[in-house]
XYZ file of C-alpha atoms in Angstrom:
544
model
C 55.407 141.477 105.488
C 56.233 144.282 107.504
C 60.125 145.028 107.306
C 60.749 143.648 111.095
C 59.634 140.271 110.537
C 62.777 140.623 107.923
C 64.976 141.583 111.058
C 63.461 138.735 113.009
C 63.326 135.948 110.216
C 67.295 136.700 109.666
C 69.093 135.656 112.398
C 66.804 132.747 113.099
C 67.124 131.882 109.852
C 71.139 132.287 109.277
C 72.314 131.783 113.141
C 71.814 127.670 112.705
C 73.228 127.788 108.828
C 76.888 129.633 109.425
C 76.823 127.108 112.026
C 76.608 124.225 110.112
C 78.510 125.755 107.156
C 80.990 126.717 109.340
C 81.314 122.862 110.313
C 81.391 121.602 106.717
C 84.166 124.101 105.920
C 86.355 123.510 108.832
C 90.554 123.534 108.001
C 93.754 122.314 109.424
C 96.816 123.434 108.462
C 98.573 121.874 111.706
C 100.495 120.166 112.757
C 97.474 120.049 115.619
C 94.517 118.732 116.430
C 92.699 122.134 116.556
C 90.951 123.163 113.504
C 89.758 127.239 112.476
C 87.387 128.851 110.436
C 87.436 129.208 106.718
C 85.621 131.606 105.205
C 83.838 129.625 102.534
C 81.022 128.695 101.296
C 80.006 124.291 101.198
C 78.589 123.492 98.238
C 76.954 120.543 99.994
C 74.945 122.714 102.468
C 74.192 124.977 99.595
C 72.520 122.160 97.741
C 70.568 120.071 100.574
C 69.078 124.029 101.356
C 67.715 124.538 98.440
C 66.265 120.518 98.316
C 64.519 121.311 102.079
C 63.375 124.844 100.294
C 61.656 123.267 97.382
C 60.471 120.321 99.329
C 58.267 122.774 102.433
C 57.072 125.164 99.733
C 55.473 121.408 97.508
C 54.689 119.103 100.900
C 54.807 120.687 104.027
C 57.173 121.234 107.039
C 59.738 117.822 107.055
C 58.482 115.443 109.821
C 60.793 114.073 112.767
C 62.136 111.262 110.953
C 62.970 113.120 107.639
C 64.945 115.687 110.102
C 67.102 112.991 112.163
C 67.888 111.637 108.945
C 69.340 114.726 107.687
C 70.837 115.586 110.999
C 72.671 112.204 111.108
C 73.842 112.492 107.363
C 75.079 116.085 108.401
C 77.107 114.982 111.242
C 78.706 112.114 109.649
C 79.564 114.875 106.947
C 81.291 116.895 109.710
C 83.316 113.675 111.071
C 84.476 113.608 107.252
C 85.708 116.828 106.835
C 87.550 117.106 110.330
C 89.095 113.661 109.611
C 90.100 114.202 106.552
C 91.422 118.035 107.111
C 93.114 116.836 110.114
C 94.780 113.674 109.186
C 96.460 115.604 106.321
C 97.904 118.560 108.536
C 99.339 115.998 110.709
C 100.798 112.909 108.506
C 100.986 115.202 105.238
C 98.319 112.767 103.395
C 94.789 111.760 103.092
C 92.872 109.465 105.562
C 92.627 105.811 104.003
C 89.552 105.170 106.790
C 90.903 100.661 106.431
C 93.867 101.202 107.281
C 94.038 104.000 109.276
C 91.128 102.819 111.830
C 93.378 99.881 112.005
C 96.158 101.465 114.161
C 94.452 104.155 116.096
C 94.667 102.749 118.530
C 98.359 102.188 118.540
C 98.758 105.834 117.424
C 97.295 106.981 121.150
C 99.693 104.554 122.876
C 102.325 105.731 120.768
C 101.819 109.545 122.254
C 102.639 107.770 126.192
C 99.132 108.457 127.153
C 98.186 107.017 129.758
C 95.098 104.494 129.945
C 92.664 106.868 131.531
C 94.131 109.399 129.040
C 92.719 106.452 126.229
C 89.484 105.473 127.533
C 88.453 109.318 127.926
C 89.498 109.311 123.810
C 86.955 106.586 123.468
C 84.455 108.509 125.524
C 85.419 111.052 122.992
C 84.933 109.208 120.002
C 81.719 107.918 121.395
C 79.914 111.122 122.194
C 82.097 113.735 120.031
C 78.881 111.310 116.979
C 76.325 112.328 119.091
C 76.860 115.824 120.003
C 76.891 116.668 116.407
C 74.115 114.900 115.645
C 72.160 116.904 118.162
C 73.126 120.371 116.951
C 72.442 119.563 113.374
C 68.947 118.219 114.654
C 68.620 121.705 116.715
C 70.390 123.140 113.177
C 67.793 121.920 110.715
C 64.786 121.928 112.993
C 65.219 126.057 113.608
C 66.216 126.533 109.325
C 63.009 124.647 108.531
C 60.946 125.838 111.173
C 62.233 129.532 109.331
C 61.663 128.290 105.845
C 57.821 128.500 106.263
C 57.801 131.919 105.555
C 57.219 131.575 102.247
C 58.586 135.059 101.057
C 62.011 134.156 101.297
C 61.503 130.832 98.894
C 62.069 132.481 95.956
C 64.981 134.512 97.276
C 66.789 131.270 98.793
C 65.259 129.104 95.548
C 68.401 132.090 93.259
C 70.693 131.940 95.182
C 71.126 128.284 94.965
C 70.820 127.996 91.363
C 73.488 131.098 90.753
C 75.531 129.182 93.198
C 75.132 125.718 91.928
C 75.713 127.231 87.565
C 79.022 129.405 89.144
C 80.230 126.078 90.200
C 79.397 123.917 87.500
C 81.231 126.854 85.307
C 84.720 125.624 86.874
C 87.241 125.667 84.620
C 85.441 126.733 81.424
C 88.266 129.711 80.123
C 90.932 128.355 82.440
C 88.259 129.853 84.766
C 88.101 129.392 88.684
C 85.092 129.827 89.780
C 85.246 127.889 92.892
C 87.912 129.555 95.035
C 84.992 130.505 97.492
C 83.746 127.092 97.983
C 85.014 124.259 100.364
C 86.485 121.111 98.603
C 83.220 119.549 99.229
C 82.935 116.639 101.038
C 80.891 113.852 98.992
C 84.469 113.125 97.239
C 86.519 112.268 99.989
C 83.473 109.481 101.123
C 83.470 108.509 98.089
C 87.080 107.670 97.555
C 87.711 106.008 101.089
C 84.656 103.738 99.865
C 85.933 102.551 96.538
C 89.220 102.569 99.301
C 87.037 99.690 101.791
C 85.915 97.885 98.830
C 89.035 97.342 97.217
C 90.403 95.613 100.300
C 87.128 93.918 101.710
C 85.055 92.872 98.446
C 86.707 89.662 96.405
C 88.493 90.216 93.215
C 87.190 94.754 93.756
C 89.997 96.919 92.700
C 93.349 94.882 94.159
C 94.495 96.286 90.761
C 96.998 94.266 89.095
C 100.467 94.053 90.295
C 103.601 96.144 88.443
C 105.839 93.602 87.063
C 108.667 92.487 89.124
C 112.593 92.900 89.359
C 114.014 89.696 87.158
C 116.048 88.133 89.948
C 116.049 84.781 88.016
C 118.454 86.285 85.949
C 121.170 87.874 88.678
C 123.719 86.224 90.801
C 125.319 87.855 93.708
C 128.430 87.399 92.772
C 129.015 91.079 92.938
C 128.750 90.715 96.866
C 132.072 88.170 97.021
C 129.646 87.086 100.128
C 129.757 90.330 102.667
C 127.295 90.467 104.885
C 124.189 92.851 103.793
C 122.714 95.000 106.444
C 119.588 96.724 104.961
C 118.279 99.583 108.393
C 114.846 101.103 107.122
C 115.653 104.920 108.950
C 112.546 105.633 110.477
C 111.307 109.020 109.350
C 114.308 109.381 107.445
C 113.204 112.640 104.807
C 114.713 113.993 102.902
C 113.580 116.928 104.829
C 116.418 116.881 107.041
C 118.083 117.599 103.241
C 116.259 119.810 102.053
C 114.555 122.113 104.911
C 118.063 124.900 105.360
C 116.948 124.780 109.462
C 116.994 120.894 109.715
C 119.952 120.366 107.461
C 122.208 122.473 109.602
C 121.506 120.901 112.494
C 122.017 118.053 111.680
C 124.901 119.008 109.748
C 127.227 117.977 113.183
C 125.787 115.194 113.293
C 126.080 114.141 109.391
C 129.977 114.976 109.565
C 130.797 112.991 112.775
C 129.114 109.832 110.815
C 131.242 110.486 107.745
C 134.877 110.729 109.835
C 133.761 107.558 111.772
C 132.939 105.409 108.403
C 136.703 107.140 106.916
C 137.915 105.517 110.640
C 137.381 102.621 109.285
C 137.797 102.640 105.716
C 133.974 102.352 104.698
C 133.118 104.968 101.711
C 129.436 105.978 101.290
C 127.732 107.026 97.921
C 123.820 107.836 98.349
C 120.875 108.770 95.910
C 116.746 110.056 96.445
C 113.688 107.445 95.894
C 109.864 108.579 96.220
C 108.825 106.301 98.633
C 104.812 104.843 98.332
C 103.816 106.396 101.700
C 104.090 110.116 103.653
C 104.082 110.339 107.400
C 102.912 106.414 107.898
C 102.537 103.006 106.766
C 106.419 102.159 106.554
C 105.464 98.188 105.663
C 104.539 99.701 101.965
C 108.312 101.039 101.299
C 109.714 97.990 103.008
C 107.144 96.074 100.464
C 107.796 98.139 97.801
C 111.884 97.284 98.505
C 112.106 93.914 99.290
C 109.713 92.992 96.114
C 110.247 95.704 93.491
C 106.898 96.017 93.068
C 105.060 99.995 92.747
C 102.598 99.940 96.595
C 101.547 103.208 96.440
C 98.212 102.167 96.015
C 97.113 100.119 99.912
C 95.650 97.326 97.887
C 98.796 96.632 96.127
C 100.327 95.450 99.294
C 97.237 92.754 100.389
C 97.211 91.177 96.789
C 100.791 90.282 96.862
C 101.278 88.921 100.221
C 98.319 86.303 98.273
C 100.850 85.589 95.402
C 104.369 83.466 95.684
C 106.071 86.902 93.971
C 110.205 86.906 94.640
C 112.041 89.428 96.683
C 115.586 90.038 97.810
C 114.854 87.747 100.798
C 114.347 84.685 98.799
C 116.566 86.193 96.075
C 119.481 85.899 98.829
C 118.256 82.732 100.631
C 118.588 80.146 96.946
C 122.218 81.946 96.740
C 123.636 80.578 100.219
C 122.725 83.413 102.457
C 120.881 83.556 105.368
C 118.060 86.261 105.865
C 116.810 87.605 109.146
C 114.310 90.173 109.708
C 115.110 92.071 112.806
C 112.003 93.784 114.243
C 112.042 95.582 117.819
C 109.069 97.266 116.798
C 106.634 94.803 116.077
C 105.276 93.177 119.045
C 101.978 91.208 118.148
C 101.957 88.478 115.803
C 102.785 88.940 112.193
C 101.447 86.450 110.034
C 102.110 88.423 106.870
C 105.695 87.932 107.111
C 105.780 84.438 106.327
C 105.189 85.655 102.621
C 108.857 86.994 102.594
C 110.596 83.624 103.159
C 112.733 85.397 106.163
C 115.133 82.588 108.250
C 114.255 83.945 111.508
C 111.744 86.266 112.296
C 112.705 88.900 115.982
C 109.781 91.124 117.112
C 109.969 92.635 120.319
C 109.757 89.481 122.106
C 112.306 87.470 120.366
C 115.528 89.575 119.867
C 116.836 89.104 123.562
C 116.399 92.994 125.433
C 116.357 92.232 129.127
C 116.587 96.366 129.733
C 113.979 98.764 130.927
C 111.583 99.637 128.442
C 111.685 103.311 127.144
C 108.522 104.706 125.609
C 105.867 102.487 123.809
C 108.887 101.115 121.685
C 110.635 99.921 124.624
C 114.106 99.457 123.039
C 116.265 101.806 121.625
C 117.983 101.321 118.346
C 121.298 101.224 119.397
C 120.256 98.369 122.085
C 119.083 96.113 119.272
C 121.685 96.592 117.205
C 124.048 95.396 119.610
C 121.548 92.390 119.944
C 121.709 92.190 116.206
C 125.407 92.189 116.315
C 125.748 89.527 118.951
C 123.616 87.216 117.907
C 124.098 87.134 113.794
C 127.204 88.761 113.340
C 129.789 88.857 115.895
C 130.787 85.033 114.405
C 134.112 84.883 112.155
C 132.615 85.731 108.663
C 134.817 82.810 107.733
C 132.949 80.483 109.965
C 129.323 80.884 109.282
C 127.080 82.084 106.010
C 127.101 85.270 104.937
C 124.157 87.366 106.251
C 120.692 89.420 104.610
C 119.788 91.613 107.457
C 116.232 93.570 107.720
C 116.293 95.856 110.588
C 113.721 99.092 110.849
C 114.730 101.564 113.409
C 112.234 102.043 115.990
C 113.774 106.102 117.279
C 112.669 108.920 114.946
C 108.999 107.243 114.872
C 106.541 110.127 115.818
C 106.153 111.625 118.917
C 110.406 110.917 117.880
C 110.624 110.716 121.736
C 111.491 109.456 124.533
C 115.400 108.931 123.177
C 117.386 106.790 124.936
C 121.429 107.988 125.844
C 124.258 106.608 124.107
C 125.789 104.201 125.836
C 129.620 103.843 124.631
C 129.843 100.204 126.051
C 127.542 98.304 123.645
C 128.425 94.859 125.898
C 126.380 96.338 128.845
C 123.394 97.220 126.057
C 123.467 92.850 126.400
C 122.598 92.939 129.624
C 119.760 93.574 131.854
C 121.197 96.501 133.114
C 121.699 98.090 130.021
C 120.558 101.361 131.104
C 120.311 102.979 134.294
C 117.162 103.953 136.225
C 118.317 107.663 136.039
C 118.701 107.327 132.472
C 115.284 106.167 131.768
C 114.128 108.343 134.195
C 115.869 111.294 131.967
C 115.044 110.338 129.363
C 111.304 109.937 129.825
C 111.563 113.573 131.416
C 111.563 114.427 128.157
C 108.047 113.993 125.963
C 107.541 113.715 122.157
C 105.036 116.692 120.896
C 102.748 116.124 118.442
C 102.699 120.181 117.949
C 106.332 121.579 118.091
C 107.839 117.464 116.882
C 111.011 119.280 114.788
C 113.488 119.889 118.098
C 112.748 116.077 119.051
C 112.703 114.659 114.977
C 116.194 116.307 114.785
C 117.860 114.734 117.728
C 116.517 110.933 116.989
C 117.608 111.570 114.007
C 120.992 112.862 115.190
C 120.924 109.674 118.178
C 120.930 107.039 114.613
C 123.507 108.714 113.357
C 125.741 108.837 116.118
C 125.156 105.061 116.998
C 125.333 103.851 113.644
C 129.095 105.877 113.040
C 130.059 103.693 116.162
C 129.111 100.794 115.391
C 130.360 100.903 111.873
C 133.790 102.533 112.646
C 135.060 99.668 115.608
C 132.279 96.714 115.390
C 130.773 96.155 112.139
C 132.690 93.281 110.033
C 134.866 94.720 107.965
C 133.030 93.679 104.380
C 129.659 94.660 106.023
C 127.796 96.259 103.108
C 125.049 98.606 105.032
C 122.440 100.071 102.996
C 120.092 102.797 105.074
C 117.152 103.712 103.802
C 114.297 106.271 104.545
C 110.900 104.507 104.879
C 109.218 107.964 104.184
C 108.923 111.737 105.025
C 108.117 111.865 108.791
C 104.865 113.748 109.180
C 103.754 117.304 108.257
C 104.190 119.122 111.084
C 108.484 118.474 110.332
C 108.209 118.511 107.181
C 105.334 121.006 106.095
C 102.318 120.570 103.657
C 102.814 119.457 100.591
C 106.274 117.641 100.691
C 107.896 115.312 98.717
C 108.005 112.463 99.674
C 111.251 111.776 98.927
C 113.674 110.077 101.158
C 117.395 108.742 100.884
C 119.309 106.270 100.704
C 122.906 105.415 101.442
C 125.223 102.765 100.685
C 128.364 102.077 103.068
C 130.817 99.254 101.979
C 135.369 99.471 101.998
C 134.606 97.209 98.793
C 135.375 100.484 96.566
C 134.448 98.590 93.052
C 131.129 97.851 94.336
C 130.220 101.897 95.283
C 131.650 102.866 91.860
C 128.921 100.406 90.660
C 126.427 102.486 92.266
C 127.752 105.296 90.879
C 127.218 104.681 87.177
C 123.581 103.803 88.742
C 123.377 107.408 88.996
C 124.304 107.243 93.290
C 126.532 110.444 94.130
C 129.409 109.942 96.476
C 129.035 111.124 100.085
C 125.554 111.079 102.818
C 124.391 114.471 100.585
C 122.352 113.510 97.487
C 120.641 116.789 96.075
C 119.859 115.345 92.836
C 115.964 114.993 92.629
C 114.517 111.418 93.131
C 113.843 110.216 89.128
C 112.356 106.892 90.404
C 110.214 104.938 92.796
C 111.671 103.105 95.635
C 110.812 99.587 93.803
C 113.062 100.721 91.078
C 115.744 100.800 93.384
C 115.360 97.148 93.429
C 116.599 96.428 89.920
C 119.205 99.071 90.701
C 120.944 97.054 93.480
C 119.912 93.433 91.579
C 122.401 94.991 89.164
C 124.881 96.261 91.537
C 124.828 93.016 92.993
C 125.577 90.838 90.483
C 128.282 93.529 88.903
C 126.302 94.352 85.842
C 125.274 98.026 85.737
C 122.882 97.777 83.152
C 119.871 99.489 84.921
C 120.375 103.318 86.208
C 118.124 104.181 89.146
C 115.562 106.635 87.700
C 115.429 104.411 84.357
C 112.333 103.483 84.219
C 111.491 107.054 83.707
């Protein structure tokens, strides 16, 4: 063929191929939703091109049905690639279609989007696959048309063979021969299929659960009848300790909290544990600590709910404590909660909040604490059973705004005029940002330290034992990609003997645990049991 023919053929063949390659190798380094192009090669695209070339050489031009199938698979591959890289960039973890698809609408609602914006997003979710299919169909049609010319086919086959050999030789002699390839999509889809099978197929990969702690062999004598308040601080991760800028920004609020504790004779000891989740799925952290069972595999959670395993809740209940699940973040039925066996379950509609709503979560944490105290802890300790209360906070949940103002008059928080219209308007005027979330995140944690310190310094029962633990690290836009999964845990009490037992179990004095975690969150449960039983024989991290 004349050289001029190559000059016309090459761009007609290369342009659609390069477009498909760009879509199949996109990357996202966060924190936004927009990917960027990567100078990499899609191994899967190369293999499909080689097979299409061989087909045309053998059978001639592919039919319309084959091209439609190829376009459909390509569009699906592109969507899978985008979701994988974007979820990893925004939330710092791999996508889990089983869990994430169930909560996609709630995530949109958290962003305080108007109904029309949510509707537009839904339309886009329907339209984008169709548009991608049309684009992929046109690209493959153009590529197949150009492959009708037999001259370039041997070169395409040879290049494909060399790239395959290069891909297969990876790791031989310690060499990285895939550095210019993008991560294939097929393993991502295979992993998602395994997750779906584990959740949906009876008896499939809902793997065996890790052993439960020996609840039955311990008592709660070491607590001497104290109330226990377990606070899961939303998105409170070690990024607030390890990132120099975040740590410096929170230093005044943390110091103020320590001063507030000291004013009432309270002290704190702290440690780090590894959360089973990152950037979301808080229920896995709750289940890990309350049951003492490893929740790193999301399938373990579903399996746990089908068992009669003991929990901290049942343990306290068996020893005379009234158990309360204070869940202002739940705005719909939660039948799974029956597994834990709480005496009282209070969701957003049952905690008694009468003030104005603040954003998607409606109830500010300080107001939640005021209502909890009034209903469960205000009565003199001598006139009631001790309480074991689990309270997951909300304000530091992404996108970390709006943040309610601190209210010095805690009694006002019990009324309908808990916040003025001006206070609500000012808070809502500071919208959350998925693109620059760090300032709002730090403000939300400072707010948490403020109301918690004020409560413990002047209103809380004298003998209250407070456990504050992060459920997981914040999304990767705050904690950065590749951050550890560690979270702080603080034990706050006036009982110095109890705190010394925790120190013997691996905790350090103060609110700044700098020692890296050697234990998962579920490993903390037997540590709590040992300390509450006044038997310090299970150091934190000893399982390692």
